[in-house]
């Protein structure tokens, strides 16, 4: 117990100078060993700037989802420290919202109830939470589908519900675990464009997990390349792509293609 | 002008009645009626051969049923049979679902309680009836116990399985949106488990009907069991079969009603 101030002191020293914006999420030498001895993460350190979209990219099984769920407080880490907005993570918190790869919608609940579920759990009165949910349902383009059930929606629409649910609780940090991997390619591209718009307009910080290099480069302000298990950060890449204007132009932009190629060269050797 | 427009439509028109007829022939309701008619016709035929002097035709059985209803003995018998059935079933449902949920949420109590029910489900429980009679006499208690030991194992084990099989992602979702343990149980685990719990309840009800008839045939003849064994002893086979038929019908309707209740109360998404 008495050790923690002492260990915290040197960490404070390496904090950026006053004036620089503090990262919204700080991961400090976090390691994770699963019961049975599988080492998923070993001493990973990473900062996530506020108001940006940071992507965790790496070969499959490299522990990127594990890291995301540790930040979410869904699984405990075995060592190190995770700070969100300056406070240490010990479990899920109201300043973080999660978007699940498999949507995780309740099949027995309408779109309205699914989207309002985070607020329902927080004890927000029905009329109030439904007003908020209605706004976010419209925000993700599902106006008119409020009373539908998940099985009546397409995969893409289901993930819109998952996204609306995460936005409805108004968390500072939105954690997205391969959110577009279960939707078709056209929907995926549409989603990526909408995600950019969301990052630009919502003032939230996004942490995004994907295994698609193109997707990462297209949507991210910052990409953390993770190595194979036990994973470490092998590179930080900031694709300085000029956004705005025609989204199709970005996909043909030479800067975009160069970054994709660069990342591919770095990841290639993990394949054998 | 008009004829030339009609001409291409004509073959379609000619096909319509035929298609309608075929649609009707494979309509679920029609097929069910056909299935029933075949079974009843076979029964009628077997009774007329005759298969055995103790095997009445379907029409004779219907006549027997008519006279049982007319003299009020069927109604009286049902009232007597329903007594242990309803009490036993109520105990089995409340206790069974309760124990199942407890075990599903709490591993040690599963290890403590589940083996009993796994054995009970596999054992030929009718063999226990003499012991029950020895312990509880020939009154209502022994009959209620028979209903319980028949109905409870399947209800308990289905409920346990249902609670255990709650999708992991829904559990993570509720935790990440800050559900308390009791919210998680009430709003996620129980609704997710309810289809399988109800499947167990339907099986449990069917087993309870078997239990109560076994008790009435093996312990002391009362109610429907009495109608069956009395009419058998006086060789009034149409009435004997009418009593059997009536309890089968009642059981089927009861379980059907349970399914309707489940769909209206617990699965809004399955309603049209």
Coordinates of C-alpha atoms in Angstrom, one line a residue:
Chain A
X1 CA 0.0 0.0 0.0
X2 CA 2.7 2.5 1.0
X3 CA 4.6 1.6 -2.1
X4 CA 2.3 3.1 -4.6
X5 CA 3.1 6.8 -4.1
X6 CA 6.8 5.9 -4.4
X7 CA 6.3 4.1 -7.6
X8 CA 4.1 6.8 -8.9
X9 CA 6.6 9.5 -8.4
X10 CA 9.1 8.6 -11.2
X11 CA 6.2 8.2 -13.6
X12 CA 5.0 11.7 -12.8
X13 CA 8.4 12.9 -13.8
X14 CA 8.1 11.7 -17.4
X15 CA 4.8 13.4 -17.9
X16 CA 4.8 15.9 -20.7
X17 CA 5.5 19.5 -20.0
X18 CA 2.6 21.7 -18.8
X19 CA 0.7 23.1 -21.8
X20 CA 0.9 19.9 -23.8
X21 CA -2.5 18.1 -23.7
X22 CA -2.4 15.1 -21.5
X23 CA -3.3 11.8 -23.2
X24 CA -6.8 10.7 -22.4
X25 CA -5.7 7.1 -22.0
X26 CA -2.3 6.1 -20.8
X27 CA -1.1 2.5 -20.8
X28 CA 2.0 2.0 -18.7
X29 CA 4.0 -1.2 -19.0
X30 CA 0.9 -3.3 -18.9
X31 CA 1.3 -7.1 -19.1
X32 CA -1.2 -9.8 -19.3
X33 CA -0.7 -13.5 -18.7
X34 CA -3.7 -15.7 -19.1
X35 CA -4.3 -18.5 -16.6
X36 CA -2.4 -21.4 -18.1
X37 CA 0.6 -19.3 -18.8
X38 CA -0.2 -17.8 -22.2
X39 CA 1.5 -14.4 -22.3
X40 CA -0.6 -12.0 -24.3
X41 CA 1.0 -8.7 -23.5
X42 CA 4.4 -8.0 -22.1
X43 CA 5.1 -4.6 -20.7
X44 CA 3.2 -2.6 -23.3
X45 CA 3.3 1.2 -23.0
X46 CA 1.2 3.5 -25.1
X47 CA -0.5 6.9 -25.0
X48 CA -3.8 7.8 -26.6
X49 CA -4.2 11.5 -27.4
X50 CA -7.5 13.1 -26.6
X51 CA -10.0 13.8 -29.4
X52 CA -8.2 11.5 -31.8
X53 CA -8.8 8.1 -33.3
X54 CA -6.0 5.7 -32.4
X55 CA -5.9 2.3 -33.9
X56 CA -4.3 -0.9 -32.5
X57 CA -3.2 -2.8 -35.5
X58 CA -1.4 -6.1 -35.6
X59 CA -1.4 -9.7 -36.8
X60 CA -4.4 -11.8 -35.6
X61 CA -4.0 -13.2 -32.1
X62 CA -1.5 -10.4 -31.2
X63 CA -3.4 -9.3 -28.2
X64 CA -5.0 -6.1 -29.6
X65 CA -8.4 -7.1 -28.4
X66 CA -6.9 -8.1 -25.0
X67 CA -5.4 -4.6 -24.6
X68 CA -8.7 -3.0 -25.6
X69 CA -10.6 -5.0 -23.1
X70 CA -8.0 -4.2 -20.4
X71 CA -8.5 -0.5 -21.1
X72 CA -12.3 -1.1 -21.0
X73 CA -11.8 -2.7 -17.6
X74 CA -13.5 -5.9 -18.8
X75 CA -10.5 -8.1 -18.1
X76 CA -7.9 -7.5 -15.4
X77 CA -4.3 -6.9 -16.3
X78 CA -1.5 -8.9 -14.6
X79 CA 0.9 -6.0 -14.3
X80 CA 1.4 -2.3 -15.0
X81 CA -1.1 0.5 -14.9
X82 CA -3.9 1.9 -17.1
X83 CA -5.0 5.5 -16.6
X84 CA -8.1 6.9 -18.2
X85 CA -8.5 10.7 -17.8
X86 CA -5.9 10.5 -15.1
X87 CA -7.6 7.9 -13.0
X88 CA -6.4 4.3 -12.7
X89 CA -8.7 1.7 -14.3
X90 CA -10.0 -1.0 -12.0
X91 CA -13.1 -1.9 -13.9
X92 CA -15.6 -0.5 -16.4
X93 CA -16.4 3.2 -16.0
X94 CA -18.8 5.8 -17.2
X95 CA -16.1 7.6 -19.2
X96 CA -15.6 4.6 -21.5
X97 CA -18.1 3.0 -23.9
X98 CA -17.6 -0.2 -25.9
X99 CA -18.6 -1.2 -29.4
X100 CA -18.5 -5.0 -29.8
X101 CA -17.3 -7.0 -32.7
X102 CA -20.4 -9.2 -32.6
X103 CA -22.7 -6.2 -31.8
X104 CA -23.8 -7.8 -28.5
X105 CA -27.4 -6.6 -28.9
X106 CA -30.2 -8.1 -26.8
X107 CA -32.4 -10.0 -29.2
X108 CA -35.5 -9.6 -27.0
X109 CA -35.2 -5.8 -26.9
X110 CA -36.2 -3.3 -29.5
X111 CA -33.6 -0.9 -31.1
X112 CA -34.9 1.8 -28.8
X113 CA -34.3 -0.3 -25.7
X114 CA -30.9 -1.6 -26.8
X115 CA -29.7 2.0 -27.5
X116 CA -31.1 3.3 -24.2
X117 CA -29.7 0.3 -22.3
X118 CA -26.6 2.0 -20.9
X119 CA -28.8 4.8 -19.6
X120 CA -31.4 2.3 -18.3
X121 CA -28.7 0.7 -16.2
X122 CA -27.7 4.1 -14.8
X123 CA -31.3 4.7 -13.6
X124 CA -32.2 7.4 -16.1
X125 CA -36.0 7.9 -16.3
X126 CA -37.6 6.2 -19.2
X127 CA -38.9 9.3 -21.1
X128 CA -35.5 11.0 -20.7
X129 CA -33.4 8.1 -21.8
X130 CA -35.7 7.4 -24.8
X131 CA -35.4 11.0 -25.9
X132 CA -31.6 10.7 -25.8
X133 CA -31.7 7.3 -27.5
X134 CA -34.0 8.7 -30.2
X135 CA -31.5 11.4 -31.0
X136 CA -28.7 8.9 -31.4
X137 CA -30.7 6.5 -33.4
X138 CA -31.4 9.3 -35.8
X139 CA -27.6 10.2 -35.6
X140 CA -26.6 6.8 -36.9
X141 CA -29.2 6.9 -39.6
X142 CA -31.8 4.5 -38.2
X143 CA -34.7 6.8 -37.7
X144 CA -37.9 4.9 -38.1
X145 CA -36.4 1.6 -36.9
X146 CA -36.8 2.4 -33.2
X147 CA -39.4 -0.4 -32.6
X148 CA -37.7 -3.0 -34.7
X149 CA -35.9 -6.0 -33.2
X150 CA -32.3 -6.9 -34.0
X151 CA -33.2 -9.9 -36.1
X152 CA -35.1 -7.6 -38.4
X153 CA -32.0 -5.6 -39.2
X154 CA -29.1 -6.3 -41.5
X155 CA -25.6 -6.7 -40.0
X156 CA -24.6 -3.2 -40.8
X157 CA -27.7 -1.8 -39.2
X158 CA -27.1 -3.9 -36.1
X159 CA -23.7 -2.4 -35.7
X160 CA -25.2 1.1 -36.1
X161 CA -27.4 0.2 -33.1
X162 CA -24.2 -0.9 -31.2
X163 CA -22.6 2.4 -32.1
X164 CA -25.7 4.4 -31.0
X165 CA -25.7 2.6 -27.7
X166 CA -22.1 3.6 -27.1
X167 CA -22.7 7.2 -28.1
X168 CA -25.9 7.5 -26.0
X169 CA -24.0 7.2 -22.7
X170 CA -21.9 10.2 -23.7
X171 CA -18.5 8.6 -22.7
X172 CA -15.3 10.5 -23.4
X173 CA -13.6 7.4 -24.8
X174 CA -15.2 5.1 -27.3
X175 CA -13.6 1.7 -27.6
X176 CA -14.3 -0.2 -30.8
X177 CA -13.3 -3.9 -31.1
X178 CA -13.1 -4.7 -34.9
X179 CA -16.6 -3.1 -35.2
X180 CA -16.8 -3.4 -39.0
X181 CA -15.4 -6.9 -39.4
X182 CA -18.8 -8.6 -39.4
X183 CA -20.4 -6.3 -42.1
X184 CA -20.1 -6.4 -45.8
X185 CA -17.4 -4.5 -47.7
X186 CA -19.7 -1.7 -49.1
X187 CA -21.2 -1.1 -45.6
X188 CA -17.8 -1.1 -44.2
X189 CA -16.6 1.7 -46.4
X190 CA -19.6 3.7 -45.6
X191 CA -19.0 3.1 -41.9
X192 CA -15.4 4.2 -42.2
X193 CA -16.5 7.5 -43.8
X194 CA -19.1 8.1 -41.1
X195 CA -16.5 7.2 -38.4
X196 CA -14.2 10.0 -39.7
X197 CA -17.1 12.4 -39.5
X198 CA -17.9 11.2 -35.9
X199 CA -14.3 11.7 -34.8
X200 CA -14.3 15.2 -36.3
X201 CA -17.6 16.3 -34.8
X202 CA -18.1 14.5 -31.5
X203 CA -15.0 15.6 -29.7
X204 CA -14.6 12.1 -28.3
X205 CA -11.5 10.0 -28.3
X206 CA -11.7 6.7 -30.1
X207 CA -9.6 3.6 -29.7
X208 CA -10.1 1.3 -32.6
X209 CA -9.0 -2.3 -33.1
X210 CA -8.7 -3.7 -36.6
X211 CA -6.6 -6.2 -38.6
X212 CA -7.2 -4.4 -41.8
X213 CA -4.3 -2.2 -42.8
X214 CA -6.3 -0.1 -45.3
X215 CA -9.0 0.5 -42.7
X216 CA -6.5 1.5 -40.1
X217 CA -4.7 4.0 -42.4
X218 CA -8.0 5.4 -43.7
X219 CA -9.6 6.1 -40.3
X220 CA -6.7 6.7 -37.9
X221 CA -4.9 9.8 -36.6
X222 CA -2.4 7.5 -35.1
X223 CA -1.7 3.8 -35.5
X224 CA 0.1 1.6 -32.9
X225 CA 1.5 -1.4 -34.7
X226 CA 1.6 -4.4 -32.3
X227 CA 4.1 -7.2 -32.7
X228 CA 3.2 -10.9 -32.3
X229 CA 2.4 -12.4 -28.9
X230 CA 3.6 -11.5 -26.3
X231 CA 2.9 -8.2 -27.9
X232 CA 4.7 -4.9 -27.7
X233 CA 4.4 -1.7 -29.7
X234 CA 6.6 -2.2 -32.7
X235 CA 5.9 1.2 -34.2
X236 CA 3.8 4.3 -34.0
X237 CA 2.6 5.7 -37.3
X238 CA 0.8 8.9 -37.8
X239 CA -0.7 8.8 -41.3
X240 CA -0.8 12.5 -42.2
X241 CA -3.6 12.2 -44.6
X242 CA -5.5 15.3 -45.7
X243 CA -9.1 14.5 -44.9
X244 CA -12.2 16.2 -46.0
X245 CA -13.5 16.4 -49.5
X246 CA -14.0 13.3 -51.6
X247 CA -13.5 10.2 -49.5
X248 CA -12.7 8.2 -52.7
X249 CA -9.8 10.6 -53.4
X250 CA -8.2 9.6 -50.1
X251 CA -8.2 5.9 -51.2
X252 CA -6.3 6.8 -54.3
X253 CA -4.0 9.4 -52.6
X254 CA -0.3 8.5 -52.8
X255 CA 0.3 9.4 -49.2
X256 CA -2.4 7.0 -48.1
X257 CA -1.1 4.2 -50.4
X258 CA 2.5 4.8 -49.2
X259 CA 1.5 4.4 -45.5
X260 CA -0.4 1.2 -46.3
X261 CA 2.6 -0.2 -48.1
X262 CA 4.9 0.9 -45.3
X263 CA 2.8 -0.9 -42.7
X264 CA 2.5 -4.0 -44.9
X265 CA 6.3 -4.2 -45.2
X266 CA 6.6 -4.0 -41.4
X267 CA 3.9 -6.6 -40.7
X268 CA 4.8 -9.0 -43.5
X269 CA 7.5 -10.8 -41.5
X270 CA 5.0 -11.8 -38.8
X271 CA 3.2 -14.0 -41.3
X272 CA 5.6 -16.8 -41.5
Chain B
X1 CA -55.3 -3.2 -77.9
X2 CA -57.0 -4.7 -74.9
X3 CA -56.7 -8.3 -76.1
X4 CA -53.0 -7.9 -76.8
X5 CA -52.5 -6.6 -73.3
X6 CA -54.4 -9.5 -71.9
X7 CA -52.8 -12.2 -74.0
X8 CA -49.5 -12.4 -72.1
X9 CA -51.5 -12.4 -68.8
X10 CA -53.6 -15.4 -69.8
X11 CA -51.1 -18.2 -69.2
X12 CA -50.5 -16.7 -65.8
X13 CA -54.2 -16.6 -65.1
X14 CA -54.5 -20.2 -66.1
X15 CA -51.7 -21.2 -63.7
X16 CA -53.1 -19.3 -60.7
X17 CA -55.8 -21.8 -59.6
X18 CA -53.4 -24.7 -59.9
X19 CA -50.8 -22.9 -57.8
X20 CA -53.4 -21.9 -55.2
X21 CA -54.4 -25.5 -54.9
X22 CA -50.9 -26.6 -54.4
X23 CA -50.3 -23.8 -51.9
X24 CA -53.3 -25.0 -50.0
X25 CA -52.2 -28.7 -50.1
X26 CA -48.9 -27.8 -48.4
X27 CA -50.4 -25.3 -45.9
X28 CA -49.2 -26.2 -42.4
X29 CA -52.7 -26.3 -41.0
X30 CA -53.9 -28.6 -43.8
X31 CA -50.9 -30.9 -43.4
X32 CA -51.5 -31.1 -39.6
X33 CA -55.1 -32.0 -40.2
X34 CA -54.1 -34.7 -42.7
X35 CA -51.6 -36.1 -40.2
X36 CA -54.3 -36.3 -37.5
X37 CA -56.8 -37.8 -39.9
X38 CA -54.4 -40.5 -41.0
X39 CA -53.7 -41.4 -37.4
X40 CA -57.4 -41.5 -36.4
X41 CA -58.3 -43.5 -39.6
X42 CA -55.6 -46.0 -38.7
X43 CA -57.1 -46.2 -35.2
X44 CA -60.6 -46.7 -36.5
X45 CA -59.3 -49.4 -39.0
X46 CA -57.4 -51.2 -36.3
X47 CA -60.4 -51.2 -34.0
X48 CA -62.6 -52.7 -36.7
X49 CA -60.3 -55.6 -37.7
X50 CA -60.5 -55.9 -34.6
X51 CA -56.9 -55.8 -33.3
X52 CA -58.0 -57.1 -30.0
X53 CA -61.4 -57.3 -28.3
X54 CA -60.0 -54.8 -25.7
X55 CA -59.2 -52.2 -28.4
X56 CA -62.2 -50.0 -29.3
X57 CA -62.6 -48.1 -32.5
X58 CA -62.1 -44.3 -32.5
X59 CA -65.8 -43.7 -33.0
X60 CA -66.7 -46.0 -30.0
X61 CA -64.1 -44.1 -28.0
X62 CA -65.7 -40.8 -28.9
X63 CA -69.1 -42.2 -27.8
X64 CA -67.5 -43.3 -24.6
X65 CA -66.1 -39.9 -24.1
X66 CA -69.5 -38.4 -24.8
X67 CA -71.2 -40.4 -22.1
X68 CA -68.3 -39.7 -19.6
X69 CA -68.8 -36.0 -20.2
X70 CA -72.6 -36.3 -20.1
X71 CA -72.8 -38.0 -16.7
X72 CA -70.2 -35.5 -15.3
X73 CA -67.7 -38.2 -14.2
X74 CA -65.0 -36.9 -16.5
X75 CA -65.2 -33.4 -15.0
X76 CA -65.2 -34.8 -11.5
X77 CA -62.2 -37.0 -12.3
X78 CA -60.3 -34.1 -13.8
X79 CA -60.8 -32.0 -10.7
X80 CA -59.4 -34.8 -8.5
X81 CA -56.4 -35.4 -10.8
X82 CA -55.6 -31.7 -11.2
X83 CA -55.3 -31.3 -7.4
X84 CA -51.9 -33.1 -7.0
X85 CA -50.9 -32.1 -10.5
X86 CA -51.3 -28.4 -9.9
X87 CA -49.6 -28.4 -6.5
X88 CA -46.8 -30.6 -7.6
X89 CA -46.2 -28.6 -10.8
X90 CA -46.3 -25.3 -8.9
X91 CA -43.7 -26.6 -6.4
X92 CA -41.5 -28.1 -9.3
X93 CA -41.6 -24.8 -11.3
X94 CA -40.8 -22.5 -8.5
X95 CA -38.3 -24.7 -6.8
X96 CA -36.9 -26.1 -10.0
X97 CA -36.3 -22.7 -11.7
X98 CA -35.0 -21.2 -8.5
X99 CA -32.5 -24.0 -7.9
X100 CA -31.5 -24.0 -11.6
X101 CA -30.9 -20.2 -11.6
X102 CA -29.0 -20.5 -8.3
X103 CA -26.7 -23.2 -9.7
X104 CA -26.2 -21.4 -12.9
X105 CA -25.0 -18.3 -11.1
X106 CA -23.1 -20.0 -8.3
X107 CA -20.6 -22.8 -9.2
X108 CA -20.3 -24.4 -5.7
X109 CA -24.0 -24.9 -5.4
X110 CA -24.0 -26.6 -8.8
X111 CA -21.4 -29.1 -7.6
X112 CA -23.5 -29.6 -4.5
X113 CA -27.0 -29.9 -6.0
X114 CA -26.7 -30.9 -9.7
X115 CA -25.5 -34.5 -9.3
X116 CA -28.8 -35.3 -7.5
X117 CA -30.8 -34.1 -10.4
X118 CA -28.6 -35.7 -13.0
X119 CA -29.1 -39.0 -11.3
X120 CA -32.8 -38.4 -10.9
X121 CA -33.2 -37.6 -14.6
X122 CA -31.5 -40.8 -15.6
X123 CA -33.2 -43.1 -13.1
X124 CA -36.5 -44.8 -13.8
X125 CA -38.3 -42.8 -11.1
X126 CA -41.5 -44.9 -11.4
X127 CA -39.5 -47.5 -9.4
X128 CA -39.4 -45.1 -6.5
X129 CA -43.1 -44.9 -6.2
X130 CA -43.4 -47.9 -3.8
X131 CA -40.8 -46.1 -1.5
X132 CA -42.8 -42.9 -1.7
X133 CA -45.9 -44.8 -0.7
X134 CA -44.1 -46.4 2.1
X135 CA -42.8 -43.0 3.4
X136 CA -45.8 -40.8 2.7
X137 CA -48.8 -43.1 2.7
X138 CA -51.3 -43.3 -0.1
X139 CA -52.7 -39.8 0.2
X140 CA -52.2 -36.6 -1.6
X141 CA -48.6 -36.1 -0.4
X142 CA -47.3 -39.2 -2.1
X143 CA -49.0 -38.1 -5.4
X144 CA -47.5 -34.6 -5.2
X145 CA -44.1 -36.1 -4.5
X146 CA -44.5 -38.3 -7.6
X147 CA -45.3 -35.3 -9.8
X148 CA -42.3 -33.4 -8.3
X149 CA -39.7 -36.2 -8.9
X150 CA -40.9 -36.6 -12.4
X151 CA -41.1 -32.9 -13.3
X152 CA -38.3 -31.3 -11.4
X153 CA -35.1 -32.8 -12.8
X154 CA -35.7 -31.6 -16.4
X155 CA -36.8 -28.2 -15.2
X156 CA -33.7 -27.8 -12.9
X157 CA -31.2 -29.0 -15.5
X158 CA -32.6 -27.0 -18.4
X159 CA -32.7 -23.8 -16.2
X160 CA -29.1 -24.5 -15.2
X161 CA -28.0 -25.0 -18.8
X162 CA -29.9 -21.9 -19.9
X163 CA -28.3 -19.6 -17.3
X164 CA -24.8 -21.0 -18.1
X165 CA -25.3 -20.5 -21.8
X166 CA -25.9 -16.7 -21.6
X167 CA -23.8 -15.3 -24.5
X168 CA -20.4 -14.1 -23.2
X169 CA -20.7 -10.9 -25.3
X170 CA -24.0 -9.9 -23.6
X171 CA -22.4 -10.4 -20.2
X172 CA -19.4 -8.3 -21.2
X173 CA -21.8 -5.7 -22.7
X174 CA -23.8 -5.4 -19.5
X175 CA -20.6 -5.1 -17.5
X176 CA -19.1 -2.5 -19.8
X177 CA -22.3 -0.4 -19.5
X178 CA -22.0 -0.6 -15.7
X179 CA -24.7 -3.1 -14.8
X180 CA -24.7 -4.2 -11.2
X181 CA -24.8 -7.9 -10.5
X182 CA -28.6 -7.8 -9.9
X183 CA -29.3 -5.7 -13.0
X184 CA -27.2 -8.2 -15.0
X185 CA -29.2 -11.1 -13.7
X186 CA -32.6 -9.4 -14.1
X187 CA -32.1 -7.6 -17.4
X188 CA -29.7 -9.8 -19.3
X189 CA -29.2 -13.4 -17.9
X190 CA -32.9 -14.2 -17.2
X191 CA -34.3 -12.9 -20.5
X192 CA -31.5 -14.6 -22.4
X193 CA -32.2 -17.8 -20.6
X194 CA -36.0 -17.7 -20.8
X195 CA -36.4 -19.6 -24.1
X196 CA -34.5 -22.6 -22.8
X197 CA -36.1 -22.3 -19.3
X198 CA -39.5 -22.5 -21.0
X199 CA -38.4 -25.5 -23.1
X200 CA -37.6 -27.1 -19.8
X201 CA -40.9 -26.1 -18.3
X202 CA -42.8 -27.7 -21.3
X203 CA -40.8 -30.9 -20.8
X204 CA -41.4 -30.7 -17.1
X205 CA -45.2 -30.3 -17.6
X206 CA -45.3 -33.3 -19.8
X207 CA -43.4 -35.3 -17.2
X208 CA -45.7 -34.0 -14.5
X209 CA -48.7 -35.4 -16.4
X210 CA -47.0 -38.8 -16.6
X211 CA -46.2 -38.5 -12.9
X212 CA -49.8 -37.8 -11.8
X213 CA -51.2 -40.6 -14.0
X214 CA -48.6 -43.1 -12.7
X215 CA -49.4 -42.1 -9.1
X216 CA -53.1 -42.6 -9.8
X217 CA -52.5 -46.0 -11.3
X218 CA -49.9 -47.2 -8.9
X219 CA -50.7 -45.7 -5.5
X220 CA -54.5 -45.4 -5.2
X221 CA -56.9 -45.2 -8.1
X222 CA -58.4 -41.7 -8.1
X223 CA -59.4 -39.2 -10.7
X224 CA -58.5 -40.1 -14.3
X225 CA -56.4 -43.0 -13.1
X226 CA -59.5 -44.4 -11.4
X227 CA -61.6 -43.9 -14.6
X228 CA -59.0 -45.8 -16.5
X229 CA -58.5 -48.7 -14.1
X230 CA -62.2 -49.0 -13.2
X231 CA -63.4 -49.1 -16.8
X232 CA -60.6 -51.6 -17.6
X233 CA -61.8 -53.8 -14.7
X234 CA -65.4 -53.8 -15.9
X235 CA -64.3 -54.2 -19.6
X236 CA -65.8 -51.0 -20.7
X237 CA -62.9 -50.3 -23.1
X238 CA -64.4 -47.4 -25.0
X239 CA -64.7 -45.4 -21.7
X240 CA -61.2 -46.5 -20.6
X241 CA -59.7 -45.3 -23.9
X242 CA -61.9 -42.1 -23.7
X243 CA -60.3 -41.3 -20.3
X244 CA -56.8 -41.9 -21.7
X245 CA -57.6 -39.8 -24.8
X246 CA -59.0 -37.0 -22.6
X247 CA -55.8 -36.7 -20.4
X248 CA -53.6 -36.8 -23.5
X249 CA -55.7 -34.0 -25.1
X250 CA -55.6 -32.0 -21.9
X251 CA -51.8 -32.3 -21.6
X252 CA -51.2 -31.2 -25.2
X253 CA -53.5 -28.2 -24.8
X254 CA -51.9 -27.3 -21.5
X255 CA -48.4 -27.4 -23.0
X256 CA -49.6 -25.4 -26.1
X257 CA -51.1 -22.8 -23.8
X258 CA -47.8 -22.5 -21.9
X259 CA -46.0 -21.9 -25.2
X260 CA -48.5 -19.1 -26.0
X261 CA -47.9 -17.5 -22.6
X262 CA -44.2 -17.6 -23.1
X263 CA -44.4 -15.9 -26.5
X264 CA -46.8 -13.1 -25.4
X265 CA -45.0 -12.4 -22.1
X266 CA -41.4 -13.1 -22.6
X267 CA -40.4 -13.0 -26.3
X268 CA -41.8 -9.8 -27.8
X269 CA -39.5 -10.2 -30.8
X270 CA -41.1 -13.5 -31.9
X271 CA -44.6 -12.0 -32.1
X272 CA -45.6 -11.1 -35.6

